[in-house]
Coordinates of C-alpha atoms in Angstrom, one line a residue:
M1 CA 121.9 211.9 138.8
P2 CA 121.4 208.0 138.5
L3 CA 122.5 206.5 135.5
I4 CA 119.9 204.5 133.6
P5 CA 121.3 201.3 131.9
E6 CA 121.0 201.2 128.3
E7 CA 118.9 198.6 126.7
P8 CA 121.0 195.9 124.9
Q9 CA 121.1 196.5 120.9
I10 CA 119.7 193.8 118.7
H11 CA 122.1 193.2 115.6
E12 CA 120.7 191.9 112.5
K13 CA 123.5 189.4 112.1
A14 CA 122.8 187.9 115.4
Q15 CA 119.6 186.8 114.4
G16 CA 119.0 183.0 113.1
P17 CA 121.3 180.3 113.0
R18 CA 124.5 180.6 111.8
A19 CA 125.0 179.9 108.0
T20 CA 128.5 178.8 108.2
P21 CA 130.2 176.2 110.3
A22 CA 133.0 177.3 113.0
S23 CA 136.1 177.7 111.6
G24 CA 138.1 174.4 111.5
R25 CA 134.8 172.3 111.4
T26 CA 133.2 170.9 108.6
A27 CA 129.6 169.7 108.1
P28 CA 129.0 166.3 107.9
T29 CA 127.6 165.0 104.6
P30 CA 124.5 162.6 105.2
R31 CA 125.0 159.1 104.4
P32 CA 122.5 157.4 102.0
V33 CA 120.3 154.8 103.3
P34 CA 121.5 151.2 102.4
R35 CA 119.1 149.1 100.4
P36 CA 118.4 145.6 100.7
R37 CA 120.4 143.3 98.9
P38 CA 118.8 141.3 96.3
A39 CA 119.0 137.3 96.5
A40 CA 122.4 136.1 95.0
P41 CA 121.8 133.8 92.4
P42 CA 122.3 130.2 92.7
R43 CA 125.8 129.1 92.1
P44 CA 126.8 126.9 89.1
G45 CA 126.4 123.1 90.0
R46 CA 124.5 124.0 93.4
P47 CA 120.9 124.4 92.8
G48 CA 118.6 126.3 95.1
P49 CA 116.6 124.4 97.8
V50 CA 114.2 122.1 96.4
R51 CA 110.4 122.3 97.5
P52 CA 108.5 119.2 97.9
A53 CA 106.0 118.1 95.7
P54 CA 102.2 119.2 96.4
P55 CA 100.2 116.8 98.1
A56 CA 97.9 116.4 95.1
Q57 CA 101.0 115.3 92.9
R58 CA 102.3 112.6 95.5
A59 CA 98.6 111.4 96.0
S60 CA 98.6 110.9 92.2
R61 CA 101.9 109.3 91.9
D62 CA 100.8 107.0 94.9
T63 CA 97.4 106.1 93.2
A64 CA 99.1 105.4 90.0
A65 CA 101.4 103.3 92.2
A66 CA 98.8 101.3 93.9
K67 CA 96.6 101.1 90.5
P68 CA 96.1 97.3 90.0
G69 CA 96.7 95.5 86.5
P70 CA 94.4 93.8 84.7
A71 CA 92.3 91.3 86.8
G72 CA 92.9 87.5 85.9
P73 CA 90.4 84.9 86.1
A74 CA 88.5 84.3 89.4
T75 CA 89.9 81.8 91.7
P76 CA 87.3 78.8 92.6
A77 CA 88.1 78.8 96.1
A78 CA 87.4 82.4 96.5
T79 CA 83.8 82.1 95.0
S80 CA 82.9 78.7 96.4
A81 CA 84.1 78.9 99.9
A82 CA 81.1 78.3 102.5
P83 CA 80.1 81.0 104.6
Q84 CA 81.0 81.3 108.4
I85 CA 78.2 80.3 110.4
Q86 CA 77.5 82.2 114.0
L87 CA 74.7 81.2 116.5
I88 CA 73.2 83.6 118.8
P89 CA 70.8 81.9 121.5
A90 CA 67.5 83.5 121.1
T91 CA 63.7 82.9 122.2
P92 CA 61.3 83.2 119.4
D93 CA 60.1 86.2 121.1
G94 CA 63.7 87.9 121.3
A95 CA 65.0 86.4 118.0
L96 CA 64.3 89.7 115.9
D97 CA 65.8 91.8 118.6
A98 CA 68.7 89.6 118.8
A99 CA 69.0 89.6 114.7
E100 CA 68.8 93.9 115.0
E101 CA 71.4 93.8 117.5
A102 CA 73.8 91.9 115.1
V103 CA 72.9 94.2 112.3
D104 CA 73.7 97.1 114.3
L105 CA 77.3 95.3 115.0
L106 CA 78.1 94.6 111.4
L107 CA 77.2 98.3 110.7
D108 CA 79.3 99.7 113.5
S109 CA 82.1 97.0 112.6
G110 CA 82.2 98.4 109.0
R111 CA 79.9 96.6 106.9
T112 CA 77.7 98.6 104.5
P113 CA 73.9 98.2 104.9
G114 CA 73.7 96.8 101.0
D115 CA 75.8 94.1 102.8
V116 CA 73.0 92.7 104.7
L117 CA 69.9 90.6 104.2
V118 CA 67.8 89.7 107.1
I119 CA 65.3 86.4 106.8
T120 CA 62.4 86.2 109.2
T121 CA 60.3 82.9 110.0
G122 CA 57.6 84.4 112.0
D123 CA 56.1 88.0 111.8
P124 CA 57.5 90.0 109.1
H125 CA 59.9 92.7 110.3
P126 CA 58.2 96.3 110.9
W127 CA 60.4 97.6 107.9
A128 CA 59.3 94.9 105.4
A129 CA 55.7 95.3 106.6
H130 CA 55.7 99.0 106.0
E131 CA 57.1 98.9 102.5
L132 CA 54.9 96.1 101.5
S133 CA 52.1 98.4 102.3
F134 CA 53.4 100.4 99.2
G135 CA 52.7 97.4 97.1
D136 CA 55.1 94.1 96.1
A137 CA 57.0 96.2 93.2
A138 CA 58.1 99.1 95.4
Y139 CA 59.0 96.5 98.0
W140 CA 61.3 94.5 95.5
A141 CA 62.8 97.8 94.1
Q142 CA 64.2 98.6 97.6
H143 CA 65.9 95.1 97.1
D144 CA 67.1 95.8 93.6
A145 CA 68.7 98.8 94.6
G146 CA 71.1 96.9 97.2
D147 CA 71.7 100.3 99.2
D148 CA 69.9 99.3 102.4
V149 CA 69.6 96.4 104.7
F150 CA 66.9 94.1 103.1
Y151 CA 64.5 92.0 105.4
A152 CA 62.4 89.6 103.7
D153 CA 59.9 86.4 104.8
A154 CA 61.4 83.3 104.5
A155 CA 58.7 82.3 101.8
V156 CA 59.9 84.9 99.7
A157 CA 63.6 84.7 100.6
D158 CA 64.6 82.6 97.6
R159 CA 64.1 85.9 95.3
A160 CA 66.8 87.7 97.0
V161 CA 70.2 87.9 95.8
S162 CA 73.5 86.8 97.3
R163 CA 74.8 89.2 100.0
A164 CA 77.8 89.2 102.4
V165 CA 76.0 88.7 105.3
V166 CA 72.7 86.8 105.9
V167 CA 71.1 86.9 109.2
V168 CA 68.3 84.8 110.2
A169 CA 65.7 85.6 113.0
L170 CA 63.7 82.1 114.1
N171 CA 61.0 84.2 115.6
G172 CA 58.3 81.7 115.1
G173 CA 56.6 79.8 112.5
P174 CA 56.5 76.4 111.4
E175 CA 59.4 74.1 111.2
A176 CA 59.1 74.1 107.8
A177 CA 59.8 77.8 107.9
A178 CA 62.9 77.9 109.6
A179 CA 64.5 74.8 107.2
T180 CA 63.5 77.0 104.1
A181 CA 65.2 79.9 105.8
L182 CA 68.4 78.3 106.7
T183 CA 68.5 76.7 103.6
V184 CA 67.9 79.8 101.4
A185 CA 70.1 82.0 103.9
H186 CA 73.0 79.3 103.7
S187 CA 73.1 79.2 99.6
R188 CA 72.6 83.3 99.8
A189 CA 75.3 84.2 102.4
G190 CA 78.8 84.9 100.9
A191 CA 80.9 85.4 104.1
L192 CA 78.7 85.1 106.8
L193 CA 75.6 83.4 108.3
I194 CA 74.2 84.7 111.4
V195 CA 71.1 82.5 113.0
C196 CA 69.3 83.8 116.3
G197 CA 67.2 81.3 117.6
D198 CA 67.1 78.2 119.8
P199 CA 70.2 76.0 119.4
Q200 CA 68.6 72.9 119.5
R201 CA 66.3 73.7 116.6
I202 CA 69.3 75.2 114.8
N203 CA 71.5 72.4 115.1
S204 CA 69.1 70.1 114.0
V205 CA 68.2 71.9 110.8
L206 CA 72.0 72.4 110.3
G207 CA 72.8 69.0 110.6
A208 CA 69.9 67.9 108.2
G209 CA 72.4 68.6 105.3
V210 CA 72.3 72.7 105.3

């Protein structure tokens, strides 16, 4: 009769991994994971890197260095110098617009509004008319604040204090108003006097002793 092959027997010691390494071999010892080395201390006599000073400290030193000392007495030449005079040809109808353009150029060039005084000889500037509608006291309070362009009629311009730049708009009015405006403007202008109007009329008044 045919032979039936026997089923292979499973021995217990064949199950699972071998507990001991093969003869002649040694199990490798796990190596420790190296840790990052601490930063080496600076050597004596060789300081570590120097950090730049914060901007605030540098700014404070610069400010301290640039701080002027006690101011000396004012130089007469700096306080009594005559203002520079600039003429802008314009008709009486266009003098106010020319003055406005001059003010815009002054502000664009870095002048502050409080540096500018505008004097008119004919109709008052719309700003002046608007402020005067609130009363004379409110109008001159704007002048005393000194933080904006101030517009004044020639008849009251002598109440205005000196400013760095004075602009005169010869926008009509009698000849006496033009003479008054130019005289006051010349005495109030610290650095620059700008006159907008008829050049012949301006030269006749300025040549009269302004």
